[in-house]
Short mmCIF file of C-alpha atoms (C1' of nucleotides) in Angstrom, two decimals:
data_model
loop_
_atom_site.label_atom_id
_atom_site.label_comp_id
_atom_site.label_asym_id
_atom_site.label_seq_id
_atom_site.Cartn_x
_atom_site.Cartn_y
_atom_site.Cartn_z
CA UNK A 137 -30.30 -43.36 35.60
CA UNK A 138 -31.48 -43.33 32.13
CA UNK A 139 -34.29 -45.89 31.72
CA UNK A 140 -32.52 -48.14 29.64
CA UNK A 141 -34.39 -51.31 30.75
CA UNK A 142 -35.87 -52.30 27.48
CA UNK A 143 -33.92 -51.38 24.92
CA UNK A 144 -36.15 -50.07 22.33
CA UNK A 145 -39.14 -49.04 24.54
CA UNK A 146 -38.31 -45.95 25.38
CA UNK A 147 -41.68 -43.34 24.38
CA UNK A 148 -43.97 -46.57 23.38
CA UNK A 149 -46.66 -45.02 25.72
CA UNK A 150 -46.01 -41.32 25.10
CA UNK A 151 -47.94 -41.28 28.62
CA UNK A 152 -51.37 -39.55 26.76
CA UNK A 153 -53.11 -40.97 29.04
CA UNK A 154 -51.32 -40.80 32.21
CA UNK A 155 -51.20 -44.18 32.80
CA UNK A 156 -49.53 -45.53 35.86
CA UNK A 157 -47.73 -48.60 35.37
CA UNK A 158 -46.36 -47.86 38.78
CA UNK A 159 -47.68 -51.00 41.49
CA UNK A 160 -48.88 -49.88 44.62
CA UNK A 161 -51.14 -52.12 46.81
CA UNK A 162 -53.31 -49.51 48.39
CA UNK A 163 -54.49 -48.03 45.97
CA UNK A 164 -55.26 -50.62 43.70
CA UNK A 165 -57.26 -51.23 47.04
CA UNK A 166 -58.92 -48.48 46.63
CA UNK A 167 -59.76 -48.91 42.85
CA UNK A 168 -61.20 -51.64 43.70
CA UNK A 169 -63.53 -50.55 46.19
CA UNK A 170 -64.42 -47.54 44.20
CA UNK A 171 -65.29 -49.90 40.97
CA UNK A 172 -67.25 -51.93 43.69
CA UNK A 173 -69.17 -48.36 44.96
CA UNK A 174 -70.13 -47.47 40.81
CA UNK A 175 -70.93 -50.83 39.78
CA UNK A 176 -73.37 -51.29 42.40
CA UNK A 177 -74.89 -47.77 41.86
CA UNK A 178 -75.02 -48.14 37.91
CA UNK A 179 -76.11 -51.95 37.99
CA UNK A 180 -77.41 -52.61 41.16
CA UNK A 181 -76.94 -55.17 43.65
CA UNK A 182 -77.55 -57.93 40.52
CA UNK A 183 -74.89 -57.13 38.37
CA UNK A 184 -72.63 -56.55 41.86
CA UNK A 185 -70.04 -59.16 41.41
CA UNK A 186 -66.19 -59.82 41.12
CA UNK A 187 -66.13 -59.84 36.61
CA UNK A 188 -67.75 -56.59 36.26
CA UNK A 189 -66.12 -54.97 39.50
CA UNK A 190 -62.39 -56.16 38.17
CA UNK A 191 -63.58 -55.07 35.16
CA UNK A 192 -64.71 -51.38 36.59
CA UNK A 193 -61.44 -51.15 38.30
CA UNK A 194 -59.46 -52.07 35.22
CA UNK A 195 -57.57 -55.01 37.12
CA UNK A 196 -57.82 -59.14 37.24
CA UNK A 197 -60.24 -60.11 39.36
CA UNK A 198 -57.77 -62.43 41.10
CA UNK A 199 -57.22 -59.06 43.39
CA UNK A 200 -60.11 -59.37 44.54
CA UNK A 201 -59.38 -62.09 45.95
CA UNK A 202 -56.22 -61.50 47.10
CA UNK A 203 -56.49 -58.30 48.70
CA UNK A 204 -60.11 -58.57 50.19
CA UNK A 205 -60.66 -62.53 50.37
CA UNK A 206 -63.71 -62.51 47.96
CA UNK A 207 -66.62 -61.20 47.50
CA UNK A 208 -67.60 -61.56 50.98
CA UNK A 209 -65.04 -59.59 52.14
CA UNK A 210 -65.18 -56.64 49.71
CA UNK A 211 -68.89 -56.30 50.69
CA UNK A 212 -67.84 -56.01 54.12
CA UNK A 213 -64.94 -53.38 53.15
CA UNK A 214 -68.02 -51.49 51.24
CA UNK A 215 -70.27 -51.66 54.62
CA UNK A 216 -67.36 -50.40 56.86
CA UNK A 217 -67.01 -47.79 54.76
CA UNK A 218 -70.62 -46.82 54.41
CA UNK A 219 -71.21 -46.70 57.77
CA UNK A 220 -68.19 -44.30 58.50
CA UNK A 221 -68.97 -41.76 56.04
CA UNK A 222 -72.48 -41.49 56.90
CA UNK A 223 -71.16 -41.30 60.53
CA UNK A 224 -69.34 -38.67 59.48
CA UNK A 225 -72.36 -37.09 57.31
CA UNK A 226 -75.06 -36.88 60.38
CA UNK A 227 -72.53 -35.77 62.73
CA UNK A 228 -71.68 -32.91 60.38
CA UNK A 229 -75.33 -31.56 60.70
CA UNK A 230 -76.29 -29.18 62.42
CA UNK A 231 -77.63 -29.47 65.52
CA UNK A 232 -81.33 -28.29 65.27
CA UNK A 233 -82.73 -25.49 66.87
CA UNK A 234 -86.05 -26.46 68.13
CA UNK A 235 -88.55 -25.94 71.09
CA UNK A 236 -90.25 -29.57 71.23
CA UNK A 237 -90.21 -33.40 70.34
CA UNK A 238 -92.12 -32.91 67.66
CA UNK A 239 -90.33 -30.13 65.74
CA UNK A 240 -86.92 -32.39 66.80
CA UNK A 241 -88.17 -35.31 65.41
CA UNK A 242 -89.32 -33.91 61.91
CA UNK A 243 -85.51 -32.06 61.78
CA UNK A 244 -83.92 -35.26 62.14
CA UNK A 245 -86.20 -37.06 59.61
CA UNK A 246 -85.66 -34.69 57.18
CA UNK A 247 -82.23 -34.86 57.51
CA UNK A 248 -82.32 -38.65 57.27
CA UNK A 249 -84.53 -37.79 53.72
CA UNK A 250 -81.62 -35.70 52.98
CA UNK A 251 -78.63 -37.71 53.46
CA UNK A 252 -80.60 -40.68 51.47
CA UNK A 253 -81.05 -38.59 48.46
CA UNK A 254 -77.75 -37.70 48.47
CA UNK A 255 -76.77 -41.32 48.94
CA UNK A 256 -77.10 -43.42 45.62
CA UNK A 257 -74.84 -46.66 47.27
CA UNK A 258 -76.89 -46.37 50.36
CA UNK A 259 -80.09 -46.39 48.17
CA UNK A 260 -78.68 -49.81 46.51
CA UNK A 261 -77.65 -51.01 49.60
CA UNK A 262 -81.40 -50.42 51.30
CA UNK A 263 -83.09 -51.95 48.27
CA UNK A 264 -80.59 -54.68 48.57
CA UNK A 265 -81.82 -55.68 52.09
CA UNK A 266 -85.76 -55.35 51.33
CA UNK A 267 -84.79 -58.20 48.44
CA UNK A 268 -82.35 -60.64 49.72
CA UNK A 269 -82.22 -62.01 53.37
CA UNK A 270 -78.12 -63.08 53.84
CA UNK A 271 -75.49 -63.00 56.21
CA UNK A 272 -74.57 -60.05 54.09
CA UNK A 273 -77.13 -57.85 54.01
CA UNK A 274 -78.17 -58.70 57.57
CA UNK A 275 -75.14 -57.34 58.26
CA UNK A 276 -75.68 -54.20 56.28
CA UNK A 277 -79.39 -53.22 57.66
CA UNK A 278 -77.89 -53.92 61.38
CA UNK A 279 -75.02 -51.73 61.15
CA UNK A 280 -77.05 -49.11 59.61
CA UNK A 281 -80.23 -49.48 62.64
CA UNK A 282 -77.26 -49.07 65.49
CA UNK A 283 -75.79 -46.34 63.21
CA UNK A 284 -79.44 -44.52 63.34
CA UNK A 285 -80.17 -45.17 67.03
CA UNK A 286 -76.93 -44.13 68.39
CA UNK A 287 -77.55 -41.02 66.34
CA UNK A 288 -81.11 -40.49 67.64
CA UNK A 289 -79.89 -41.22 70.97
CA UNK A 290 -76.87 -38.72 70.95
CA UNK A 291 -78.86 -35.77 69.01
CA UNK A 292 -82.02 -35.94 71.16
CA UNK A 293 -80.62 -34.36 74.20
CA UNK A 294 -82.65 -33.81 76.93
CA UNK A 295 -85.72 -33.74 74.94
CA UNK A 296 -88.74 -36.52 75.59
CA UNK A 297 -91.74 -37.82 73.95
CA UNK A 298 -94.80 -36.75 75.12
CA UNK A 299 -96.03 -39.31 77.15
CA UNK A 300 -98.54 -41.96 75.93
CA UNK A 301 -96.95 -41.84 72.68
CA UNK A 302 -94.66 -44.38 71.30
CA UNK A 303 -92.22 -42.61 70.04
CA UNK A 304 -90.05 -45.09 68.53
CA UNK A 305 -92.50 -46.87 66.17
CA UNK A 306 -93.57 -43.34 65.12
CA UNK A 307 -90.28 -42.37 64.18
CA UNK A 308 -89.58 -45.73 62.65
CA UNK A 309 -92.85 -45.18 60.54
CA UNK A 310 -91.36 -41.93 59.69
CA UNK A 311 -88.07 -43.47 58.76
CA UNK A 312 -89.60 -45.95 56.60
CA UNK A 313 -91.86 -44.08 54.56
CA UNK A 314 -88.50 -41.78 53.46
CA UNK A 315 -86.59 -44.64 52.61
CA UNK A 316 -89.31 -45.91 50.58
CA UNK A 317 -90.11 -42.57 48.50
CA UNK A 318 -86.15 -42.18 48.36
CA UNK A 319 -86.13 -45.40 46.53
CA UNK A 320 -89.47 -45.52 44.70
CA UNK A 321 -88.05 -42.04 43.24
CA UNK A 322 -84.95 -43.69 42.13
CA UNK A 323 -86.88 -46.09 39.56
CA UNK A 324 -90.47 -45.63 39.86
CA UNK A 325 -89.73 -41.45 39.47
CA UNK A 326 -92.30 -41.14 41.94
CA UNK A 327 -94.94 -43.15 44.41
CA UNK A 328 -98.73 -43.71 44.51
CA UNK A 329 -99.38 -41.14 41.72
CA UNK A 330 -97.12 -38.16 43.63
CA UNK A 331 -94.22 -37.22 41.05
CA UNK A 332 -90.80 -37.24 42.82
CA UNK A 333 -88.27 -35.57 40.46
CA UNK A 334 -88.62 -31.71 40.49
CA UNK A 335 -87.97 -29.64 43.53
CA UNK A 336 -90.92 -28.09 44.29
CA UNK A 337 -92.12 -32.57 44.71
CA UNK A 338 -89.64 -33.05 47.15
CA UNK A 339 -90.78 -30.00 49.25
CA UNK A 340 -94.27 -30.73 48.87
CA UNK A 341 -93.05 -34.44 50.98
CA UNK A 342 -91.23 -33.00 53.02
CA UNK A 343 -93.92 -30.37 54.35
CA UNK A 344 -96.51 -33.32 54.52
CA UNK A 345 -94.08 -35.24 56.49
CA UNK A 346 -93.32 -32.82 58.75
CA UNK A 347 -97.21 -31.95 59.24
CA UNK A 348 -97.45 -35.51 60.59
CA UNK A 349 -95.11 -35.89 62.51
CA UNK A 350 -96.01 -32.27 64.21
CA UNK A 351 -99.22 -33.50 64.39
CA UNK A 352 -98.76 -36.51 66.30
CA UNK A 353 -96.49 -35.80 68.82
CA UNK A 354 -97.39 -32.12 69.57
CA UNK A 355 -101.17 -32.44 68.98
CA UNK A 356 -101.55 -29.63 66.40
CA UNK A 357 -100.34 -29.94 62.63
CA UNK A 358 -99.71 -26.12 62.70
CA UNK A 359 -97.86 -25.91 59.35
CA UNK A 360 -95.16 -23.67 59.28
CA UNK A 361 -97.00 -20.73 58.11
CA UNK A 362 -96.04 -20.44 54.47
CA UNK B 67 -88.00 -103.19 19.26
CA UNK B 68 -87.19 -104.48 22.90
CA UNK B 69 -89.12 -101.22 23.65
CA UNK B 70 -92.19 -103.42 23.44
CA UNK B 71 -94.49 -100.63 23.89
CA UNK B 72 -97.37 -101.26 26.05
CA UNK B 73 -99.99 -102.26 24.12
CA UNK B 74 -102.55 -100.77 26.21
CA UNK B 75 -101.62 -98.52 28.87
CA UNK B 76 -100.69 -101.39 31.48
CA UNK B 77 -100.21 -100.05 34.89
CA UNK B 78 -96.41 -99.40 34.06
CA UNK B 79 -96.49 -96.69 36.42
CA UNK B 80 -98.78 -97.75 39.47
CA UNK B 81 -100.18 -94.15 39.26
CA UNK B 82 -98.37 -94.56 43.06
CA UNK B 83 -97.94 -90.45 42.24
CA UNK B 84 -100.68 -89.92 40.36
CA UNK B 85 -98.68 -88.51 37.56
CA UNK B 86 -100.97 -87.71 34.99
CA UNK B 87 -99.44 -88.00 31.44
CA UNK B 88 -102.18 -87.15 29.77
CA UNK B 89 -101.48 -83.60 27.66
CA UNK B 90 -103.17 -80.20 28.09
CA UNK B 91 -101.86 -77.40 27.37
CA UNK B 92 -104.06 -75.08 29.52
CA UNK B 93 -103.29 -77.10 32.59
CA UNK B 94 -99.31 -77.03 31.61
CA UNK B 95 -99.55 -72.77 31.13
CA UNK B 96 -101.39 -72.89 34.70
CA UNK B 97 -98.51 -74.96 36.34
CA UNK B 98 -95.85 -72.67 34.20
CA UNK B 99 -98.05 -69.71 35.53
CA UNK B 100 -97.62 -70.66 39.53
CA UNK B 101 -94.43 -71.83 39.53
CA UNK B 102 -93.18 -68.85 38.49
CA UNK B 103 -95.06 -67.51 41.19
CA UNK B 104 -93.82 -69.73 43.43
CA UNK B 105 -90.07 -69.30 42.34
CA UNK B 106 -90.26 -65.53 42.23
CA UNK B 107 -91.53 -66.13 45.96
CA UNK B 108 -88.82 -68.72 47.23
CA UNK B 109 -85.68 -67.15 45.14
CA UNK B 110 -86.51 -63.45 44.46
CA UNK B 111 -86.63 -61.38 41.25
CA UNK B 112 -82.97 -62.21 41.05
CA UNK B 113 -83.47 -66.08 40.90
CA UNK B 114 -86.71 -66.07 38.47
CA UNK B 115 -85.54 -67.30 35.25
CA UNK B 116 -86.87 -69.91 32.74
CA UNK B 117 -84.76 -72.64 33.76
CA UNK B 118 -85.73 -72.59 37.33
CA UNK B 119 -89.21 -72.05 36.62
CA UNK B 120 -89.50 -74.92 33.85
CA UNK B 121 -87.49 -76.99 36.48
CA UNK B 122 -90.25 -75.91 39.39
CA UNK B 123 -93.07 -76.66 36.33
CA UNK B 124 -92.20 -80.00 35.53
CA UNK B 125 -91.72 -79.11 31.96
CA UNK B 126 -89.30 -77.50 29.50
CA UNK B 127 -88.39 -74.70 29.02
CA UNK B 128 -89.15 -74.59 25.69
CA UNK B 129 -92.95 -74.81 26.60
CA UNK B 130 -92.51 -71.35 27.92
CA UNK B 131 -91.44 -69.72 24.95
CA UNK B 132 -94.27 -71.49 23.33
CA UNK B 133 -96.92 -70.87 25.13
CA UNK B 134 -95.77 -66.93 26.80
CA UNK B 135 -93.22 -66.16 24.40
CA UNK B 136 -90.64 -65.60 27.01
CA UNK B 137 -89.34 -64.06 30.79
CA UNK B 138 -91.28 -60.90 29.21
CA UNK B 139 -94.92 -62.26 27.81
CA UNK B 140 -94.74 -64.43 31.39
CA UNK B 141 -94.30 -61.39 33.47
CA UNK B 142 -97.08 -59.75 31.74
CA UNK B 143 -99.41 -62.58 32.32
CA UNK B 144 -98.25 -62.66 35.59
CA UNK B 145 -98.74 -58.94 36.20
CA UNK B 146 -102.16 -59.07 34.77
CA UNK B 147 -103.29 -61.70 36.92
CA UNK B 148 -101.77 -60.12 39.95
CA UNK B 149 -103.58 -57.06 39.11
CA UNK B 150 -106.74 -59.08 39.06
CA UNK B 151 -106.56 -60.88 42.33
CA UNK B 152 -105.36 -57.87 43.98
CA UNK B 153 -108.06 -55.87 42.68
CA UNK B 154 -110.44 -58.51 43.93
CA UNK B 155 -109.36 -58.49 46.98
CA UNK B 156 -109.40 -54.94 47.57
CA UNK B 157 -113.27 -55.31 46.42
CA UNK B 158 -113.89 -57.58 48.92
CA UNK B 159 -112.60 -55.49 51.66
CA UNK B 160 -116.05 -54.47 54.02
CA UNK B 161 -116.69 -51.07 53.71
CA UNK B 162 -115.26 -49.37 56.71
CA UNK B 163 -117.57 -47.69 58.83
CA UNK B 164 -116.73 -44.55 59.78
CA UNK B 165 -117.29 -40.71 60.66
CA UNK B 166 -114.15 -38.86 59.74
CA UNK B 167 -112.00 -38.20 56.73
CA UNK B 168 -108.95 -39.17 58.93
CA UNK B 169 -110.77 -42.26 60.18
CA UNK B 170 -111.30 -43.48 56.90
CA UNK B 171 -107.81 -43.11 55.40
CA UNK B 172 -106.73 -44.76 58.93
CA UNK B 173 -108.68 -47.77 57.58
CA UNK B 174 -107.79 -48.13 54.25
CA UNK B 175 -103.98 -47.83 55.12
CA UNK B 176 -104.98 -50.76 57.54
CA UNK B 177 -106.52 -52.45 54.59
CA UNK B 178 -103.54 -51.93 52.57
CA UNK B 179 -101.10 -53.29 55.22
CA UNK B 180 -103.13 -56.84 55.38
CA UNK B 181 -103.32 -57.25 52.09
CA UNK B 182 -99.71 -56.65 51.18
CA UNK B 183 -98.58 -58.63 54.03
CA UNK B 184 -100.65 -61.46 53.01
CA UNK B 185 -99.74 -61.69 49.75
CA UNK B 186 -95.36 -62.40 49.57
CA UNK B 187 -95.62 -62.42 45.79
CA UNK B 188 -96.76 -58.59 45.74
CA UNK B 189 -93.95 -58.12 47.93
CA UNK B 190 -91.35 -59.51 45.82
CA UNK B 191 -92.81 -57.30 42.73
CA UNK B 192 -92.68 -54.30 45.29
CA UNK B 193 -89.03 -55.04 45.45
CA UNK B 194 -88.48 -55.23 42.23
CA UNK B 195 -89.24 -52.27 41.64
CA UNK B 196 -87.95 -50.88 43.98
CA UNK B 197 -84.37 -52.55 42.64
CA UNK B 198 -84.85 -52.09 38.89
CA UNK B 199 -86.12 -49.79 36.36
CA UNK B 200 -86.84 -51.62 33.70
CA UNK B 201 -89.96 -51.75 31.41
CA UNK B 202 -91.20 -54.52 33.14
CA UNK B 203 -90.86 -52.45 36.60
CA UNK B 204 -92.47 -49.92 35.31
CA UNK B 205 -95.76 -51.48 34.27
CA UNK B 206 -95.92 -53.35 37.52
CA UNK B 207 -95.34 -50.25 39.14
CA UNK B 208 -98.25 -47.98 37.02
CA UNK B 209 -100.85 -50.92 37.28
CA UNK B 210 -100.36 -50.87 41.36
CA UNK B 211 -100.08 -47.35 41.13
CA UNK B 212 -103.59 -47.44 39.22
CA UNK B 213 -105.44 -49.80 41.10
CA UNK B 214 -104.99 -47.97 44.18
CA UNK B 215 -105.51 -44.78 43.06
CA UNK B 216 -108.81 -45.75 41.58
CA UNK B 217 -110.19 -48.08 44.70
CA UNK B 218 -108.98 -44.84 46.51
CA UNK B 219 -111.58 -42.87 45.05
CA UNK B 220 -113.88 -45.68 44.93
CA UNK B 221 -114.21 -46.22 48.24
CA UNK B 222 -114.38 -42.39 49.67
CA UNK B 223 -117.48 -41.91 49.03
CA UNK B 224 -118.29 -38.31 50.09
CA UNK B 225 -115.40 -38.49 52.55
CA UNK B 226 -113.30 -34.97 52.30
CA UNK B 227 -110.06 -34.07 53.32
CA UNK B 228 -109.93 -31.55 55.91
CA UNK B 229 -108.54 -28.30 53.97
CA UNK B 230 -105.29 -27.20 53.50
CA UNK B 231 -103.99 -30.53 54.09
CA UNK B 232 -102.34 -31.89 51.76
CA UNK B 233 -104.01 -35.50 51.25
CA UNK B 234 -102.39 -37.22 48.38
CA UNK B 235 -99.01 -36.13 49.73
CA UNK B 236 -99.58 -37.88 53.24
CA UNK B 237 -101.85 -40.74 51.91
CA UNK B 238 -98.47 -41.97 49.68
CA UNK B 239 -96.04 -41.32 52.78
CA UNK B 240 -98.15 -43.73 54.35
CA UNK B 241 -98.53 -46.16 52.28
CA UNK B 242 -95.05 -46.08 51.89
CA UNK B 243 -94.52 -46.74 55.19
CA UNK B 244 -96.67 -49.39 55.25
CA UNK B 245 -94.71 -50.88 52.10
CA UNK B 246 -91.57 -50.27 53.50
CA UNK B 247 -91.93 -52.32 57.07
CA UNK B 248 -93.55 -54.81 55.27
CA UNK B 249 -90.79 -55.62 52.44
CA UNK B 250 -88.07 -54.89 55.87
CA UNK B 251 -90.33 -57.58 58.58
CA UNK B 252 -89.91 -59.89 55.81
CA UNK B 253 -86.05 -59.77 55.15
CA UNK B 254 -84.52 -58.40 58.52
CA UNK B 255 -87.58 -59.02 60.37
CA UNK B 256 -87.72 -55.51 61.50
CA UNK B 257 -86.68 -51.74 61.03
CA UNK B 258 -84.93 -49.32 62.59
CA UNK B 259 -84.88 -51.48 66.05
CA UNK B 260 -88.40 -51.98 65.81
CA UNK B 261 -89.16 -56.22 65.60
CA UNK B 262 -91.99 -57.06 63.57
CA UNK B 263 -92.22 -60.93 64.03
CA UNK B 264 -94.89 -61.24 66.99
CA UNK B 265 -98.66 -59.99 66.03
CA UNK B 266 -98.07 -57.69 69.23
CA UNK B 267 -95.32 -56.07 67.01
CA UNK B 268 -97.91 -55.96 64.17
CA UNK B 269 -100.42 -54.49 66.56
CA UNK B 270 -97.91 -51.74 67.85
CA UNK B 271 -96.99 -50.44 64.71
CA UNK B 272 -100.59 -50.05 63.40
CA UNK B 273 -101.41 -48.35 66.24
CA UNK B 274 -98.87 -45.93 65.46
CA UNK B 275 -99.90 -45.52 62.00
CA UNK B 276 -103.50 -44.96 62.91
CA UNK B 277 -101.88 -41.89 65.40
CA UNK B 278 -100.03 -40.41 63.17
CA UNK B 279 -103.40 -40.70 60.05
CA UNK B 280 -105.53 -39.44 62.85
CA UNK B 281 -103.49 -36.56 64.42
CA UNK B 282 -102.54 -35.33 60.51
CA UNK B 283 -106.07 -35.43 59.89
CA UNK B 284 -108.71 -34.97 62.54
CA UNK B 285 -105.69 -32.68 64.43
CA UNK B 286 -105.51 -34.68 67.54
CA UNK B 287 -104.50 -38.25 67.92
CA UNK B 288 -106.78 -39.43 70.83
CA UNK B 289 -105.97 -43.28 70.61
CA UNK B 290 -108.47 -45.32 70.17
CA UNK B 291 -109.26 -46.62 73.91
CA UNK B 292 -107.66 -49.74 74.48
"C1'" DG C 75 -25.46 -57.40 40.91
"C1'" DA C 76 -28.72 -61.81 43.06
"C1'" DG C 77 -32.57 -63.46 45.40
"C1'" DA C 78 -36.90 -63.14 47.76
"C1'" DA C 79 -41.25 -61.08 48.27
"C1'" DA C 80 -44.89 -58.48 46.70
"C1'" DT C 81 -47.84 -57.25 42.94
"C1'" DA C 82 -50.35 -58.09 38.76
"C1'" DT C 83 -51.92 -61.03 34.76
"C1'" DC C 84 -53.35 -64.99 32.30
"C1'" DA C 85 -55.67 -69.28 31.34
"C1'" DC C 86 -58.71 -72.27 32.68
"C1'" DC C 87 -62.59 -74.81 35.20
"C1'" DG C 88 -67.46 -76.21 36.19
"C1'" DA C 89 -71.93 -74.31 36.58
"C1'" DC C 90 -75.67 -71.79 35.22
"C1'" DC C 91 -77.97 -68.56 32.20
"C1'" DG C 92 -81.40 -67.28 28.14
"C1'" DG C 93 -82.50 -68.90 23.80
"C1'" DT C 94 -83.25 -72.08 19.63
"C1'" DG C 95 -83.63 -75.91 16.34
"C1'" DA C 96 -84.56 -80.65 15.74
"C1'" DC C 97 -87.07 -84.46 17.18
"C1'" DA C 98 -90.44 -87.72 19.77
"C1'" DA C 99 -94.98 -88.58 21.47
"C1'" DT C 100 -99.81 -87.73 21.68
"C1'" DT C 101 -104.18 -85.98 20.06
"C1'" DG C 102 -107.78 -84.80 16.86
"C1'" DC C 103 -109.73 -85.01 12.29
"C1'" DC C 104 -111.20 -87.38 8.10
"C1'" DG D 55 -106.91 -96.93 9.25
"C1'" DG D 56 -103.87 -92.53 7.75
"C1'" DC D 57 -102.24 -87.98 8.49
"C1'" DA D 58 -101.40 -83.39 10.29
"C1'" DA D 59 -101.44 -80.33 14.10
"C1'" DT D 60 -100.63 -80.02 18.78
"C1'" DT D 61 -97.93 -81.00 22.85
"C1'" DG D 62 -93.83 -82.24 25.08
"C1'" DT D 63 -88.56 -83.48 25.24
"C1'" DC D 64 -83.80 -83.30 24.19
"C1'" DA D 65 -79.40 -81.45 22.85
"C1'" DC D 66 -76.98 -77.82 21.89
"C1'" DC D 67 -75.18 -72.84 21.42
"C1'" DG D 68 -72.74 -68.57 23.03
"C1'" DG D 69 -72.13 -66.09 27.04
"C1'" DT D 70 -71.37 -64.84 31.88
"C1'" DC D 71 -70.68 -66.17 36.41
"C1'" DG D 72 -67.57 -67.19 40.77
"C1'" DG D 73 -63.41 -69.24 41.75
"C1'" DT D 74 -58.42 -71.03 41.39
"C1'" DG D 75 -53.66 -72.44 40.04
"C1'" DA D 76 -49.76 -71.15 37.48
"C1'" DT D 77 -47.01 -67.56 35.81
"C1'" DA D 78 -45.19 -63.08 34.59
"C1'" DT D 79 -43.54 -58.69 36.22
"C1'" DT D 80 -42.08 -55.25 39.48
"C1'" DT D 81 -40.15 -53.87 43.91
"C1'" DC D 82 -37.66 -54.57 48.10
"C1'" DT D 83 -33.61 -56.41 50.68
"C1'" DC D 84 -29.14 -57.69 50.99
#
DNA sequence: GAGAAATATCACCGACCGGTGACAATTGCC
DNA sequence: GGCAATTGTCACCGGTCGGTGATATTTCTC
């Protein structure tokens, strides 16, 4: 079948840029929801809205609509998402190898400080909660605390706090001062006068974070010896 | 001229509101000055705008150009005289009495978590930066950063840390603990599972920070009998 | 082929934003 | 009194926002 639908617009796009003029529902879906991910790393949860994502994804923001019922709906597409692939990124860990609460504990908060940095959308999302109390971002910071304790809950095994301890405001301390550094790093470039940008930074937090959490559940802040 | 203007100021108004007409322009930047504080409190960083702020003034808009040359000269003069109340109330903090290095750090994180939690407007700047990097952020962020760096070393006295711990590092961690369930009690009303509504929630989670200062520090975390 | 359904685009609306110039009202100075 | 500087008000601009109805284009079904 020759493509003789127009007659004279045969080569007009000589395809240099590979565009695909083709229509396919899903994965203008997909655009979509990827233009929604980058806008809200690059401009935060300010500039988040339907203009700049349609704009992002190179489509009328009337698809928006369509497809995900709003902006509502696409933020609820985003959090679904979200919390699957971070599912999917703490159950890929490994499972630690360690010989007390303590040393279990400071494992899994690291990895929470690692999966964070690694994270930028989750970052937006997390300073997106601490500023804005909706139906939205409720949503968002619930999710994630079920996501976290179900995690906690699976990976602790048959391992328990020491008693007279309370173990989960500890760890939630814990928890809160990474997501805070995470962030402060992200704009601030550091916290409280300690630079967070080179390597050798991030180690120095996370061997002062382990020391307390060593410290307060297993009595001694032995540092690993190095 | 219908507009047959009152000769003499005849009771026109019954002063039923007490609206004083009378002009003064140091009184109008004061009311520009707290209603953006007040906006930035009730809206967020995202809502604090000149209209919104001349509309929570009483005046125009206009005046704020004139009289702070802008968003930016107001959030300097706002910054500035955060800075100043902040520092004064840091001053007026009693001297805690203590007989550890661990103990005293325990304290001053406990001074750090009243004050931020009594003051909502801090909180909002907090988020702010925590959401932007802008110029703006980043002065907010180095004065704060300042301030509590210097009343740090103000108020140590001859305190030392125990060696080869690494103080600054687990001073900031704390303090951005303390940061972040502050900024998350006042959005989601809690983190990670933990509520922090009730003062016993309050009470439970200073506990745990004054563990985890205490074990880091003094190397075991004997609570405080109670 | 024809028609329906799905997909994508366009044009427009009202509201709010930051910012500015022109103008009215008051005050202070002489 | 007269007059100028100060203080306050109003109207407007260009731009972006979220949201919607109408319409064009492609694809599917028969």
């Amino acid at each position: 079948m020759p493509n003789s639908k127009p007659s004279a617009k045969s080569p007009a796009k000589p395809a240099a840029e590979a565009e695909d003029r083709t229509r396919d529902r899903s994965r203008t879906e997909e655009g979509i929801l990827n233009a929604a991910r980058s806008v809200l790393v690059e401009k935060g949860f300010g500039g988040w809205g339907v203009n700049g994502i349609a704009r992002a994804a190179g489509c009328d923001k009337q698809l928006i609509y369509r497809y995900y019922g709003g902006l509502d709906g696409l933020a609820e597409a985003l959090g679904t998402q979200i919390a699957r692939e971070t599912e999917a990124a703490l159950a890929a860990l490994p499972a630690p190898e360690v010989d007390s609460y303590g040393a279990l504990v400071a494992a899994l908060i690291d990895a929470q400080l690692h999966v964070l940095r690694s994270h930028p959308v989750m970052q937006r999302i997390i300073a997106w909660e601490l500023s804005e109390a909706n139906a939205l971002t409720r949503a968002f910071a619930d999710a994630r605390s079920r996501a976290l304790m179900a995690w906690f809950a699976q990976v602790k095994g048959d391992f328990t706090a020491p008693p007279g301890v309370d173990a989960p405001a500890i760890n939630a301390v814990m928890i809160a001062a990474v997501q805070q550094m995470v962030l402060s790093s992200g704009t601030i470039g550091g916290f409280a006068g300690m630079p967070l940008a080179e390597p050798a930074d991030w180690e120095r937090l996370r061997s002062a974070i382990r020391r307390l959490i060593l410290a307060a559940y297993d009595g001694s802040g032995t540092p690993t010896a190095g």
